[in-house]
């Protein structure tokens, strides 16, 4: 399982993107001029056959054998649409959309996220299939009718469409989380750095701020002190450095 995400970056005033891919054991950062599917495939590989935890960005389509779409992102989008709709004249249609946030089924997406984040601690794993079936039924009932408010209709189409199954991968694959919080927290340090220094100024800076965060965060996730590892990296051969960093260096 791999988490993937990206955020904006600037180098010498030109827009770039910081890409992240990783999990509890590894962290990989790459700063690139582009935010395309080609960059995603370069990072994750053409033949990646695991589960990818991601947002709905199309660059990740086709990577991995299964996805888990971040439920938190969908909930945030639903709230944004709710605020947009509230600014429209009161005679505009849209009330059928709002059961996603409130109504007979309650705050369904919020309930799903909260339950999912519990990682089935209070439920036996054998109950996951029944729970998924219940959520799918509720979601389909909410999303039956088309809506005139275009942003709401776009989200409704997604939630009721063929990619609906990627909302519930965490109920079919043990250990897969329902949100992409891991990737967002991993990018947090670079986001703070970006706010302080406004990015980098050269190609060397781009490489440095891709490589060093990758090494430091991976070392921490492998239970190795970053300074100790960097010292080994700069003074030992490659095989010794790999053995010092990775729990499984085979």
PDB file of C-alpha atoms in Angstrom:
ATOM      1  CA  UNK A   1       0.000   0.000   0.000  1.00  0.00           C
ATOM      2  CA  UNK A   2       1.234   3.467  -0.933  1.00  0.00           C
ATOM      3  CA  UNK A   3      -0.136   6.936  -0.191  1.00  0.00           C
ATOM      4  CA  UNK A   4       0.315   9.575  -2.897  1.00  0.00           C
ATOM      5  CA  UNK A   5      -0.303  13.309  -3.007  1.00  0.00           C
ATOM      6  CA  UNK A   6       1.161  16.529  -4.373  1.00  0.00           C
ATOM      7  CA  UNK A   7       1.213  20.214  -3.530  1.00  0.00           C
ATOM      8  CA  UNK A   8       2.429  23.425  -5.146  1.00  0.00           C
ATOM      9  CA  UNK A   9       6.012  24.689  -5.051  1.00  0.00           C
ATOM     10  CA  UNK A  10       7.924  27.556  -6.626  1.00  0.00           C
ATOM     11  CA  UNK A  11      11.448  27.567  -7.956  1.00  0.00           C
ATOM     12  CA  UNK A  12      12.925  30.890  -9.029  1.00  0.00           C
ATOM     13  CA  UNK A  13       9.364  32.214  -9.322  1.00  0.00           C
ATOM     14  CA  UNK A  14       8.174  29.391 -11.605  1.00  0.00           C
ATOM     15  CA  UNK A  15       5.373  27.055 -10.516  1.00  0.00           C
ATOM     16  CA  UNK A  16       6.368  23.482  -9.635  1.00  0.00           C
ATOM     17  CA  UNK A  17       4.852  20.632  -7.636  1.00  0.00           C
ATOM     18  CA  UNK A  18       6.108  18.547  -4.722  1.00  0.00           C
ATOM     19  CA  UNK A  19       5.055  14.925  -5.164  1.00  0.00           C
ATOM     20  CA  UNK A  20       4.955  12.460  -2.284  1.00  0.00           C
ATOM     21  CA  UNK A  21       4.680   8.680  -2.314  1.00  0.00           C
ATOM     22  CA  UNK A  22       5.181   6.519   0.746  1.00  0.00           C
ATOM     23  CA  UNK A  23       3.820   4.552   3.648  1.00  0.00           C
ATOM     24  CA  UNK A  24       4.772   3.751   7.253  1.00  0.00           C
ATOM     25  CA  UNK A  25       8.206   2.500   6.154  1.00  0.00           C
ATOM     26  CA  UNK A  26       9.210   4.734   3.245  1.00  0.00           C
ATOM     27  CA  UNK A  27       8.965   8.378   2.205  1.00  0.00           C
ATOM     28  CA  UNK A  28       9.781   9.625  -1.286  1.00  0.00           C
ATOM     29  CA  UNK A  29       9.616  13.257  -2.423  1.00  0.00           C
ATOM     30  CA  UNK A  30      10.066  14.609  -5.921  1.00  0.00           C
ATOM     31  CA  UNK A  31       9.795  18.242  -7.077  1.00  0.00           C
ATOM     32  CA  UNK A  32       8.764  18.516 -10.722  1.00  0.00           C
ATOM     33  CA  UNK A  33       7.674  21.214 -13.124  1.00  0.00           C
ATOM     34  CA  UNK A  34       4.654  19.134 -14.135  1.00  0.00           C
ATOM     35  CA  UNK A  35       1.609  17.631 -12.448  1.00  0.00           C
ATOM     36  CA  UNK A  36       0.905  14.961 -15.038  1.00  0.00           C
ATOM     37  CA  UNK A  37       0.189  11.249 -15.166  1.00  0.00           C
ATOM     38  CA  UNK A  38       3.669  10.699 -16.577  1.00  0.00           C
ATOM     39  CA  UNK A  39       5.249  12.057 -13.401  1.00  0.00           C
ATOM     40  CA  UNK A  40       3.008   9.830 -11.272  1.00  0.00           C
ATOM     41  CA  UNK A  41       3.983   6.773 -13.331  1.00  0.00           C
ATOM     42  CA  UNK A  42       7.659   7.699 -13.079  1.00  0.00           C
ATOM     43  CA  UNK A  43       7.400   7.813  -9.280  1.00  0.00           C
ATOM     44  CA  UNK A  44       5.204   4.757  -8.702  1.00  0.00           C
ATOM     45  CA  UNK A  45       6.284   2.659 -11.677  1.00  0.00           C
ATOM     46  CA  UNK A  46       4.428   1.359 -14.708  1.00  0.00           C
ATOM     47  CA  UNK A  47       3.774  -2.010 -13.050  1.00  0.00           C
ATOM     48  CA  UNK A  48       2.842  -1.043  -9.506  1.00  0.00           C
ATOM     49  CA  UNK A  49       0.395  -3.727  -8.392  1.00  0.00           C
ATOM     50  CA  UNK A  50      -0.548  -2.586  -4.887  1.00  0.00           C
ATOM     51  CA  UNK A  51      -3.271  -0.420  -3.401  1.00  0.00           C
ATOM     52  CA  UNK A  52      -2.950   3.345  -3.880  1.00  0.00           C
ATOM     53  CA  UNK A  53      -4.506   5.716  -1.321  1.00  0.00           C
ATOM     54  CA  UNK A  54      -5.156   9.000  -3.157  1.00  0.00           C
ATOM     55  CA  UNK A  55      -7.497  11.867  -3.889  1.00  0.00           C
ATOM     56  CA  UNK A  56      -9.599  12.074  -7.051  1.00  0.00           C
ATOM     57  CA  UNK A  57      -6.875  13.659  -9.195  1.00  0.00           C
ATOM     58  CA  UNK A  58      -6.903  11.939 -12.601  1.00  0.00           C
ATOM     59  CA  UNK A  59      -3.097  11.643 -12.851  1.00  0.00           C
ATOM     60  CA  UNK A  60      -3.293   8.597 -10.571  1.00  0.00           C
ATOM     61  CA  UNK A  61      -5.847   6.760 -12.712  1.00  0.00           C
ATOM     62  CA  UNK A  62      -4.560   3.434 -13.927  1.00  0.00           C
ATOM     63  CA  UNK A  63      -1.853   3.120 -11.261  1.00  0.00           C
ATOM     64  CA  UNK A  64      -2.227   0.124  -8.956  1.00  0.00           C
ATOM     65  CA  UNK A  65      -4.706  -2.722  -8.927  1.00  0.00           C
ATOM     66  CA  UNK A  66      -7.004  -0.937  -6.488  1.00  0.00           C
ATOM     67  CA  UNK A  67      -7.505   2.534  -5.005  1.00  0.00           C
ATOM     68  CA  UNK A  68      -8.832   4.032  -1.823  1.00  0.00           C
ATOM     69  CA  UNK A  69     -10.189   7.491  -2.532  1.00  0.00           C
ATOM     70  CA  UNK A  70      -9.787   9.888   0.382  1.00  0.00           C
ATOM     71  CA  UNK A  71     -13.205  10.233   2.006  1.00  0.00           C
ATOM     72  CA  UNK A  72     -12.089  13.379   3.835  1.00  0.00           C
ATOM     73  CA  UNK A  73     -11.509  15.129   0.492  1.00  0.00           C
ATOM     74  CA  UNK A  74     -15.015  14.227  -0.678  1.00  0.00           C
ATOM     75  CA  UNK A  75     -16.536  15.486   2.558  1.00  0.00           C
ATOM     76  CA  UNK A  76     -14.626  18.773   2.218  1.00  0.00           C
ATOM     77  CA  UNK A  77     -15.857  19.119  -1.377  1.00  0.00           C
ATOM     78  CA  UNK A  78     -19.438  18.485  -0.281  1.00  0.00           C
ATOM     79  CA  UNK A  79     -19.178  21.240   2.337  1.00  0.00           C
ATOM     80  CA  UNK A  80     -17.734  23.658  -0.243  1.00  0.00           C
ATOM     81  CA  UNK A  81     -20.666  22.951  -2.558  1.00  0.00           C
ATOM     82  CA  UNK A  82     -23.060  23.500   0.347  1.00  0.00           C
ATOM     83  CA  UNK A  83     -21.578  26.949   0.974  1.00  0.00           C
ATOM     84  CA  UNK A  84     -21.732  27.810  -2.749  1.00  0.00           C
ATOM     85  CA  UNK A  85     -25.363  26.744  -2.953  1.00  0.00           C
ATOM     86  CA  UNK A  86     -26.263  28.837   0.088  1.00  0.00           C
ATOM     87  CA  UNK A  87     -25.240  31.968  -1.852  1.00  0.00           C
ATOM     88  CA  UNK A  88     -27.743  31.289  -4.650  1.00  0.00           C
ATOM     89  CA  UNK A  89     -31.303  32.677  -4.743  1.00  0.00           C
ATOM     90  CA  UNK A  90     -33.641  30.566  -2.596  1.00  0.00           C
ATOM     91  CA  UNK A  91     -35.739  29.454  -5.582  1.00  0.00           C
ATOM     92  CA  UNK A  92     -32.850  27.465  -7.041  1.00  0.00           C
ATOM     93  CA  UNK A  93     -33.205  23.674  -6.713  1.00  0.00           C
ATOM     94  CA  UNK A  94     -30.709  21.713  -4.690  1.00  0.00           C
ATOM     95  CA  UNK A  95     -32.459  20.314  -1.638  1.00  0.00           C
ATOM     96  CA  UNK A  96     -32.172  16.714  -2.843  1.00  0.00           C
ATOM     97  CA  UNK A  97     -28.387  16.995  -2.746  1.00  0.00           C
ATOM     98  CA  UNK A  98     -28.122  17.896   0.904  1.00  0.00           C
ATOM     99  CA  UNK A  99     -28.851  14.457   2.444  1.00  0.00           C
ATOM    100  CA  UNK A 100     -25.145  13.913   1.762  1.00  0.00           C
ATOM    101  CA  UNK A 101     -24.590  16.313   4.653  1.00  0.00           C
ATOM    102  CA  UNK A 102     -27.783  15.974   6.663  1.00  0.00           C
ATOM    103  CA  UNK A 103     -31.236  14.454   6.462  1.00  0.00           C
ATOM    104  CA  UNK A 104     -32.911  11.097   6.923  1.00  0.00           C
ATOM    105  CA  UNK A 105     -29.633   9.196   6.651  1.00  0.00           C
ATOM    106  CA  UNK A 106     -27.824  11.663   8.902  1.00  0.00           C
ATOM    107  CA  UNK A 107     -24.456  13.025   7.896  1.00  0.00           C
ATOM    108  CA  UNK A 108     -23.693   9.922   5.860  1.00  0.00           C
ATOM    109  CA  UNK A 109     -20.214  10.818   4.611  1.00  0.00           C
ATOM    110  CA  UNK A 110     -19.195  12.055   8.050  1.00  0.00           C
ATOM    111  CA  UNK A 111     -20.497   8.855   9.621  1.00  0.00           C
ATOM    112  CA  UNK A 112     -18.591   6.824   7.041  1.00  0.00           C
ATOM    113  CA  UNK A 113     -15.343   8.672   7.675  1.00  0.00           C
ATOM    114  CA  UNK A 114     -15.610   8.467  11.456  1.00  0.00           C
ATOM    115  CA  UNK A 115     -16.480   4.794  11.360  1.00  0.00           C
ATOM    116  CA  UNK A 116     -13.717   4.120   8.860  1.00  0.00           C
ATOM    117  CA  UNK A 117     -11.080   5.932  10.898  1.00  0.00           C
ATOM    118  CA  UNK A 118     -11.863   3.559  13.761  1.00  0.00           C
ATOM    119  CA  UNK A 119     -10.422   0.869  11.462  1.00  0.00           C
ATOM    120  CA  UNK A 120     -13.139  -1.574  12.396  1.00  0.00           C
ATOM    121  CA  UNK A 121     -11.886  -1.713  15.987  1.00  0.00           C
ATOM    122  CA  UNK A 122     -15.361  -2.150  17.369  1.00  0.00           C
ATOM    123  CA  UNK A 123     -16.539  -4.441  14.587  1.00  0.00           C
ATOM    124  CA  UNK A 124     -15.317  -7.888  13.536  1.00  0.00           C
ATOM    125  CA  UNK A 125     -13.710  -7.910  10.098  1.00  0.00           C
ATOM    126  CA  UNK A 126     -16.285 -10.439   8.908  1.00  0.00           C
ATOM    127  CA  UNK A 127     -18.936  -7.704   9.274  1.00  0.00           C
ATOM    128  CA  UNK A 128     -17.173  -5.391   6.778  1.00  0.00           C
ATOM    129  CA  UNK A 129     -18.992  -6.756   3.713  1.00  0.00           C
ATOM    130  CA  UNK A 130     -22.420  -6.166   5.278  1.00  0.00           C
ATOM    131  CA  UNK A 131     -21.426  -2.675   6.356  1.00  0.00           C
ATOM    132  CA  UNK A 132     -20.205  -1.830   2.850  1.00  0.00           C
ATOM    133  CA  UNK A 133     -23.474  -3.094   1.379  1.00  0.00           C
ATOM    134  CA  UNK A 134     -25.452  -0.884   3.777  1.00  0.00           C
ATOM    135  CA  UNK A 135     -23.411   2.219   2.922  1.00  0.00           C
ATOM    136  CA  UNK A 136     -23.711   1.556  -0.822  1.00  0.00           C
ATOM    137  CA  UNK A 137     -27.483   1.216  -0.527  1.00  0.00           C
ATOM    138  CA  UNK A 138     -27.776   4.472   1.422  1.00  0.00           C
ATOM    139  CA  UNK A 139     -25.487   6.317  -0.978  1.00  0.00           C
ATOM    140  CA  UNK A 140     -27.391   5.108  -4.037  1.00  0.00           C
ATOM    141  CA  UNK A 141     -30.707   6.164  -2.478  1.00  0.00           C
ATOM    142  CA  UNK A 142     -29.341   9.640  -1.819  1.00  0.00           C
ATOM    143  CA  UNK A 143     -27.915   9.956  -5.343  1.00  0.00           C
ATOM    144  CA  UNK A 144     -30.909   8.707  -7.336  1.00  0.00           C
ATOM    145  CA  UNK A 145     -32.108  11.937  -8.933  1.00  0.00           C
ATOM    146  CA  UNK A 146     -30.185  14.391 -11.083  1.00  0.00           C
ATOM    147  CA  UNK A 147     -29.609  17.941  -9.838  1.00  0.00           C
ATOM    148  CA  UNK A 148     -29.671  21.277 -11.636  1.00  0.00           C
ATOM    149  CA  UNK A 149     -26.844  22.764  -9.536  1.00  0.00           C
ATOM    150  CA  UNK A 150     -23.845  21.685 -11.622  1.00  0.00           C
ATOM    151  CA  UNK A 151     -21.190  21.253  -8.877  1.00  0.00           C
ATOM    152  CA  UNK A 152     -23.598  19.102  -6.854  1.00  0.00           C
ATOM    153  CA  UNK A 153     -24.515  17.075  -9.932  1.00  0.00           C
ATOM    154  CA  UNK A 154     -20.840  16.451 -10.719  1.00  0.00           C
ATOM    155  CA  UNK A 155     -20.256  15.085  -7.232  1.00  0.00           C
ATOM    156  CA  UNK A 156     -23.495  13.081  -7.337  1.00  0.00           C
ATOM    157  CA  UNK A 157     -22.449  11.489 -10.624  1.00  0.00           C
ATOM    158  CA  UNK A 158     -19.098  10.488  -9.135  1.00  0.00           C
ATOM    159  CA  UNK A 159     -20.590   9.035  -5.959  1.00  0.00           C
ATOM    160  CA  UNK A 160     -23.126   6.978  -7.914  1.00  0.00           C
ATOM    161  CA  UNK A 161     -20.805   6.059 -10.780  1.00  0.00           C
ATOM    162  CA  UNK A 162     -18.434   3.181 -11.536  1.00  0.00           C
ATOM    163  CA  UNK A 163     -15.703   4.549  -9.235  1.00  0.00           C
ATOM    164  CA  UNK A 164     -18.005   4.299  -6.227  1.00  0.00           C
ATOM    165  CA  UNK A 165     -16.313   1.045  -5.223  1.00  0.00           C
ATOM    166  CA  UNK A 166     -13.092   2.952  -4.507  1.00  0.00           C
ATOM    167  CA  UNK A 167     -14.807   4.638  -1.571  1.00  0.00           C
ATOM    168  CA  UNK A 168     -14.956   1.302   0.239  1.00  0.00           C
ATOM    169  CA  UNK A 169     -11.628  -0.364  -0.504  1.00  0.00           C
ATOM    170  CA  UNK A 170     -10.749  -0.064   3.189  1.00  0.00           C
ATOM    171  CA  UNK A 171     -13.633  -2.455   3.897  1.00  0.00           C
ATOM    172  CA  UNK A 172     -12.180  -5.051   1.542  1.00  0.00           C
ATOM    173  CA  UNK A 173      -8.442  -4.745   2.214  1.00  0.00           C
ATOM    174  CA  UNK A 174      -7.239  -4.906   5.835  1.00  0.00           C
ATOM    175  CA  UNK A 175      -4.814  -2.160   6.800  1.00  0.00           C
ATOM    176  CA  UNK A 176      -5.945   0.309   4.137  1.00  0.00           C
ATOM    177  CA  UNK A 177      -7.097   3.614   5.733  1.00  0.00           C
ATOM    178  CA  UNK A 178     -10.147   5.524   4.467  1.00  0.00           C
ATOM    179  CA  UNK A 179      -8.351   8.865   4.191  1.00  0.00           C
ATOM    180  CA  UNK A 180      -5.098  10.167   2.747  1.00  0.00           C
ATOM    181  CA  UNK A 181      -4.096  11.905   5.959  1.00  0.00           C
ATOM    182  CA  UNK A 182      -0.720  10.103   5.937  1.00  0.00           C
ATOM    183  CA  UNK A 183       0.352  11.832   2.698  1.00  0.00           C
ATOM    184  CA  UNK A 184      -0.881  15.237   3.809  1.00  0.00           C
ATOM    185  CA  UNK A 185       0.998  15.004   7.096  1.00  0.00           C
ATOM    186  CA  UNK A 186       4.111  13.869   5.229  1.00  0.00           C
ATOM    187  CA  UNK A 187       3.966  16.965   3.014  1.00  0.00           C
ATOM    188  CA  UNK A 188       3.336  19.274   5.950  1.00  0.00           C
ATOM    189  CA  UNK A 189       7.024  20.023   6.667  1.00  0.00           C
ATOM    190  CA  UNK A 190       7.682  21.056   3.070  1.00  0.00           C
ATOM    191  CA  UNK A 191       4.520  23.184   3.053  1.00  0.00           C
ATOM    192  CA  UNK A 192       5.760  25.038   6.145  1.00  0.00           C
ATOM    193  CA  UNK A 193       9.205  25.408   4.557  1.00  0.00           C
ATOM    194  CA  UNK A 194       7.576  26.810   1.406  1.00  0.00           C
ATOM    195  CA  UNK A 195       5.723  29.449   3.431  1.00  0.00           C
ATOM    196  CA  UNK A 196       8.941  30.511   5.152  1.00  0.00           C
ATOM    197  CA  UNK A 197      11.369  30.627   2.219  1.00  0.00           C
ATOM    198  CA  UNK A 198       8.954  30.825  -0.779  1.00  0.00           C
ATOM    199  CA  UNK A 199      10.534  27.825  -2.512  1.00  0.00           C
ATOM    200  CA  UNK A 200      13.917  27.284  -4.147  1.00  0.00           C
ATOM    201  CA  UNK A 201      16.076  29.174  -6.643  1.00  0.00           C
ATOM    202  CA  UNK A 202      17.883  26.553  -8.741  1.00  0.00           C
ATOM    203  CA  UNK A 203      17.886  23.008 -10.114  1.00  0.00           C
ATOM    204  CA  UNK A 204      20.329  22.062  -7.379  1.00  0.00           C
ATOM    205  CA  UNK A 205      17.863  23.344  -4.804  1.00  0.00           C
ATOM    206  CA  UNK A 206      15.081  21.272  -6.358  1.00  0.00           C
ATOM    207  CA  UNK A 207      17.157  18.095  -6.112  1.00  0.00           C
ATOM    208  CA  UNK A 208      18.321  18.888  -2.579  1.00  0.00           C
ATOM    209  CA  UNK A 209      14.775  19.451  -1.335  1.00  0.00           C
ATOM    210  CA  UNK A 210      13.663  16.227  -2.963  1.00  0.00           C
ATOM    211  CA  UNK A 211      16.487  14.015  -1.712  1.00  0.00           C
ATOM    212  CA  UNK A 212      17.072  15.233   1.849  1.00  0.00           C
ATOM    213  CA  UNK A 213      13.407  15.033   2.991  1.00  0.00           C
ATOM    214  CA  UNK A 214      13.189  11.566   1.422  1.00  0.00           C
ATOM    215  CA  UNK A 215      16.241  10.359   3.354  1.00  0.00           C
ATOM    216  CA  UNK A 216      15.369  12.028   6.659  1.00  0.00           C
ATOM    217  CA  UNK A 217      11.729  10.919   6.770  1.00  0.00           C
ATOM    218  CA  UNK A 218      12.567   7.385   5.632  1.00  0.00           C
ATOM    219  CA  UNK A 219      15.233   7.128   8.309  1.00  0.00           C
ATOM    220  CA  UNK A 220      12.734   8.168  10.968  1.00  0.00           C
ATOM    221  CA  UNK A 221      10.195   5.643   9.711  1.00  0.00           C
ATOM    222  CA  UNK A 222      12.822   2.918   9.772  1.00  0.00           C
ATOM    223  CA  UNK A 223      13.687   3.763  13.380  1.00  0.00           C
ATOM    224  CA  UNK A 224      17.107   5.204  12.458  1.00  0.00           C
ATOM    225  CA  UNK A 225      18.349   8.568  13.727  1.00  0.00           C
ATOM    226  CA  UNK A 226      18.610  10.829  10.630  1.00  0.00           C
ATOM    227  CA  UNK A 227      21.950  12.393  11.609  1.00  0.00           C
ATOM    228  CA  UNK A 228      23.463   8.993  12.292  1.00  0.00           C
ATOM    229  CA  UNK A 229      22.231   7.680   8.961  1.00  0.00           C
ATOM    230  CA  UNK A 230      23.477  10.704   6.996  1.00  0.00           C
ATOM    231  CA  UNK A 231      26.880  10.254   8.592  1.00  0.00           C
ATOM    232  CA  UNK A 232      26.900   6.599   7.483  1.00  0.00           C
ATOM    233  CA  UNK A 233      25.709   7.583   4.011  1.00  0.00           C
ATOM    234  CA  UNK A 234      28.555  10.060   3.546  1.00  0.00           C
ATOM    235  CA  UNK A 235      31.293   7.837   4.937  1.00  0.00           C
ATOM    236  CA  UNK A 236      30.359   4.258   3.991  1.00  0.00           C
ATOM    237  CA  UNK A 237      29.718   2.331   0.779  1.00  0.00           C
ATOM    238  CA  UNK A 238      26.236   1.955  -0.735  1.00  0.00           C
ATOM    239  CA  UNK A 239      25.547  -1.514   0.650  1.00  0.00           C
ATOM    240  CA  UNK A 240      26.405  -0.404   4.185  1.00  0.00           C
ATOM    241  CA  UNK A 241      24.264   2.700   3.857  1.00  0.00           C
ATOM    242  CA  UNK A 242      21.279   0.691   2.623  1.00  0.00           C
ATOM    243  CA  UNK A 243      21.660  -1.786   5.470  1.00  0.00           C
ATOM    244  CA  UNK A 244      21.741   1.112   7.940  1.00  0.00           C
ATOM    245  CA  UNK A 245      18.525   2.604   6.540  1.00  0.00           C
ATOM    246  CA  UNK A 246      16.221  -0.242   5.544  1.00  0.00           C
ATOM    247  CA  UNK A 247      14.938  -2.900   7.900  1.00  0.00           C
ATOM    248  CA  UNK A 248      14.832  -5.275   4.937  1.00  0.00           C
ATOM    249  CA  UNK A 249      17.804  -4.455   2.720  1.00  0.00           C
ATOM    250  CA  UNK A 250      17.566  -7.601   0.586  1.00  0.00           C
TER     251      UNK A 250
END
